[in-house]
Amino acid sequence: MLAGAPVRFSSGENYSALEHRQIEAYIPLLGRYIPVHDLFTYEPEKDQYRCTQGAILRNHGLKMAGGYGNYHYIASFSACQNCPIKESCYGNRDRKSLSVTMYYREYERMEARSRSAKGKRLKRRRSTVVEPVFGSLLN
């Protein structure tokens, strides 16, 4: 099944529910999704990130706050102390850490679908067919 929806339905929880029901959705990205900086590569087999300087940021668990869950990845103190880019990477903190929404993979897959040729075509179609109708109903 194929589905498109307005941006107000943009949430990791919605993306996850749609995938679970095997619905191929195309919903604009918004909300808690913040792409991980290019300096870090995710290693799914170990559920960790690695920076360009070789430091490993290990998963320190899921923390819930305000109804939202984030995984926290933290580098060891010693891995960051002699890093040549530490000031630009983590400022005055003692080491690098990343906070990643628990729905990060769902957001990534939605982003990939939205960037695909099919996603772009559906976005153009929606903006020419659906949105003008809503605009005329409001006026």
PDB file of C-alpha atoms in Angstrom, residues 42-128:
ATOM      1  CA  TYR A  42      27.180   4.254  12.385  1.00  0.00           C
ATOM      2  CA  GLU A  43      28.326   0.638  12.803  1.00  0.00           C
ATOM      3  CA  PRO A  44      25.064  -1.336  13.125  1.00  0.00           C
ATOM      4  CA  GLU A  45      26.688  -4.686  13.912  1.00  0.00           C
ATOM      5  CA  LYS A  46      28.053  -3.187  17.158  1.00  0.00           C
ATOM      6  CA  ASP A  47      25.441  -0.430  17.624  1.00  0.00           C
ATOM      7  CA  GLN A  48      28.088   2.261  17.901  1.00  0.00           C
ATOM      8  CA  TYR A  49      29.363   5.321  16.064  1.00  0.00           C
ATOM      9  CA  ARG A  50      32.941   5.964  14.971  1.00  0.00           C
ATOM     10  CA  CYS A  51      34.348   9.421  14.345  1.00  0.00           C
ATOM     11  CA  THR A  52      36.762  10.331  11.546  1.00  0.00           C
ATOM     12  CA  GLN A  53      39.598  10.299  14.095  1.00  0.00           C
ATOM     13  CA  GLY A  54      38.812   6.696  15.104  1.00  0.00           C
ATOM     14  CA  ALA A  55      37.130   7.273  18.478  1.00  0.00           C
ATOM     15  CA  ILE A  56      34.237   4.931  19.219  1.00  0.00           C
ATOM     16  CA  LEU A  57      31.011   6.255  20.711  1.00  0.00           C
ATOM     17  CA  ARG A  58      29.282   3.373  22.489  1.00  0.00           C
ATOM     18  CA  ASN A  59      25.572   3.111  23.169  1.00  0.00           C
ATOM     19  CA  HIS A  60      24.863   4.011  26.802  1.00  0.00           C
ATOM     20  CA  GLY A  61      21.187   3.166  26.622  1.00  0.00           C
ATOM     21  CA  LEU A  62      17.809   4.651  25.915  1.00  0.00           C
ATOM     22  CA  LYS A  63      16.693   7.603  27.987  1.00  0.00           C
ATOM     23  CA  MET A  64      13.084   8.753  28.008  1.00  0.00           C
ATOM     24  CA  ALA A  65      12.217  12.416  28.588  1.00  0.00           C
ATOM     25  CA  GLY A  66       8.941  14.175  27.898  1.00  0.00           C
ATOM     26  CA  GLY A  67       7.539  11.111  26.163  1.00  0.00           C
ATOM     27  CA  TYR A  68      10.430  10.916  23.689  1.00  0.00           C
ATOM     28  CA  GLY A  69      13.216   8.353  23.678  1.00  0.00           C
ATOM     29  CA  ASN A  70      16.819   9.013  22.701  1.00  0.00           C
ATOM     30  CA  TYR A  71      19.798   6.686  22.575  1.00  0.00           C
ATOM     31  CA  HIS A  72      22.957   8.201  24.016  1.00  0.00           C
ATOM     32  CA  TYR A  73      26.295   7.397  22.404  1.00  0.00           C
ATOM     33  CA  ILE A  74      29.375   8.512  24.320  1.00  0.00           C
ATOM     34  CA  ALA A  75      33.101   8.319  23.550  1.00  0.00           C
ATOM     35  CA  SER A  76      35.544   7.323  26.253  1.00  0.00           C
ATOM     36  CA  PHE A  77      37.303  10.166  28.022  1.00  0.00           C
ATOM     37  CA  SER A  78      40.744   8.937  26.913  1.00  0.00           C
ATOM     38  CA  ALA A  79      39.724   8.582  23.250  1.00  0.00           C
ATOM     39  CA  CYS A  80      39.030  12.309  22.941  1.00  0.00           C
ATOM     40  CA  GLN A  81      41.747  13.927  25.041  1.00  0.00           C
ATOM     41  CA  ASN A  82      44.472  14.133  22.387  1.00  0.00           C
ATOM     42  CA  CYS A  83      42.171  14.548  19.402  1.00  0.00           C
ATOM     43  CA  PRO A  84      43.345  17.229  16.943  1.00  0.00           C
ATOM     44  CA  ILE A  85      39.763  18.393  16.231  1.00  0.00           C
ATOM     45  CA  LYS A  86      38.339  18.192  19.748  1.00  0.00           C
ATOM     46  CA  GLU A  87      37.617  21.919  20.076  1.00  0.00           C
ATOM     47  CA  SER A  88      35.496  21.983  16.914  1.00  0.00           C
ATOM     48  CA  CYS A  89      33.910  18.627  17.740  1.00  0.00           C
ATOM     49  CA  TYR A  90      32.760  18.954  21.313  1.00  0.00           C
ATOM     50  CA  GLY A  91      33.847  22.377  22.548  1.00  0.00           C
ATOM     51  CA  ASN A  92      34.545  22.706  26.259  1.00  0.00           C
ATOM     52  CA  ARG A  93      33.022  19.362  27.276  1.00  0.00           C
ATOM     53  CA  ASP A  94      35.347  16.521  28.244  1.00  0.00           C
ATOM     54  CA  ARG A  95      34.339  14.163  25.391  1.00  0.00           C
ATOM     55  CA  LYS A  96      31.993  13.698  22.468  1.00  0.00           C
ATOM     56  CA  SER A  97      28.462  12.411  22.870  1.00  0.00           C
ATOM     57  CA  LEU A  98      25.534  12.004  20.477  1.00  0.00           C
ATOM     58  CA  SER A  99      21.845  11.854  21.289  1.00  0.00           C
ATOM     59  CA  VAL A 100      19.855  10.007  18.626  1.00  0.00           C
ATOM     60  CA  THR A 101      16.068   9.579  18.535  1.00  0.00           C
ATOM     61  CA  MET A 102      14.885   6.018  19.040  1.00  0.00           C
ATOM     62  CA  TYR A 103      13.204   6.296  15.619  1.00  0.00           C
ATOM     63  CA  TYR A 104      16.338   7.405  13.802  1.00  0.00           C
ATOM     64  CA  ARG A 105      16.334   4.461  11.353  1.00  0.00           C
ATOM     65  CA  GLU A 106      12.683   5.125  10.454  1.00  0.00           C
ATOM     66  CA  TYR A 107      13.494   8.794   9.807  1.00  0.00           C
ATOM     67  CA  GLU A 108      16.461   7.769   7.616  1.00  0.00           C
ATOM     68  CA  ARG A 109      14.304   5.429   5.543  1.00  0.00           C
ATOM     69  CA  MET A 110      11.620   8.119   5.142  1.00  0.00           C
ATOM     70  CA  GLU A 111      14.271  10.617   4.071  1.00  0.00           C
ATOM     71  CA  ALA A 112      15.607   8.153   1.475  1.00  0.00           C
ATOM     72  CA  ARG A 113      12.099   7.538   0.098  1.00  0.00           C
ATOM     73  CA  SER A 114      11.395  11.282  -0.041  1.00  0.00           C
ATOM     74  CA  ARG A 115      14.618  11.917  -1.978  1.00  0.00           C
ATOM     75  CA  SER A 116      13.927   9.131  -4.466  1.00  0.00           C
ATOM     76  CA  ALA A 117      12.515   9.857  -7.923  1.00  0.00           C
ATOM     77  CA  LYS A 118       9.175   8.426  -6.806  1.00  0.00           C
ATOM     78  CA  GLY A 119       9.163  10.592  -3.664  1.00  0.00           C
ATOM     79  CA  LYS A 120       9.889  13.743  -5.660  1.00  0.00           C
ATOM     80  CA  ARG A 121       7.181  12.874  -8.171  1.00  0.00           C
ATOM     81  CA  LEU A 122       4.609  12.324  -5.402  1.00  0.00           C
ATOM     82  CA  LYS A 123       5.586  15.612  -3.735  1.00  0.00           C
ATOM     83  CA  ARG A 124       5.085  17.520  -7.002  1.00  0.00           C
ATOM     84  CA  ARG A 125       1.760  15.798  -7.542  1.00  0.00           C
ATOM     85  CA  ARG A 126       0.586  16.603  -4.024  1.00  0.00           C
ATOM     86  CA  SER A 127       1.547  20.267  -4.344  1.00  0.00           C
ATOM     87  CA  THR A 128      -0.383  20.637  -7.612  1.00  0.00           C
TER      88      THR A 128
END
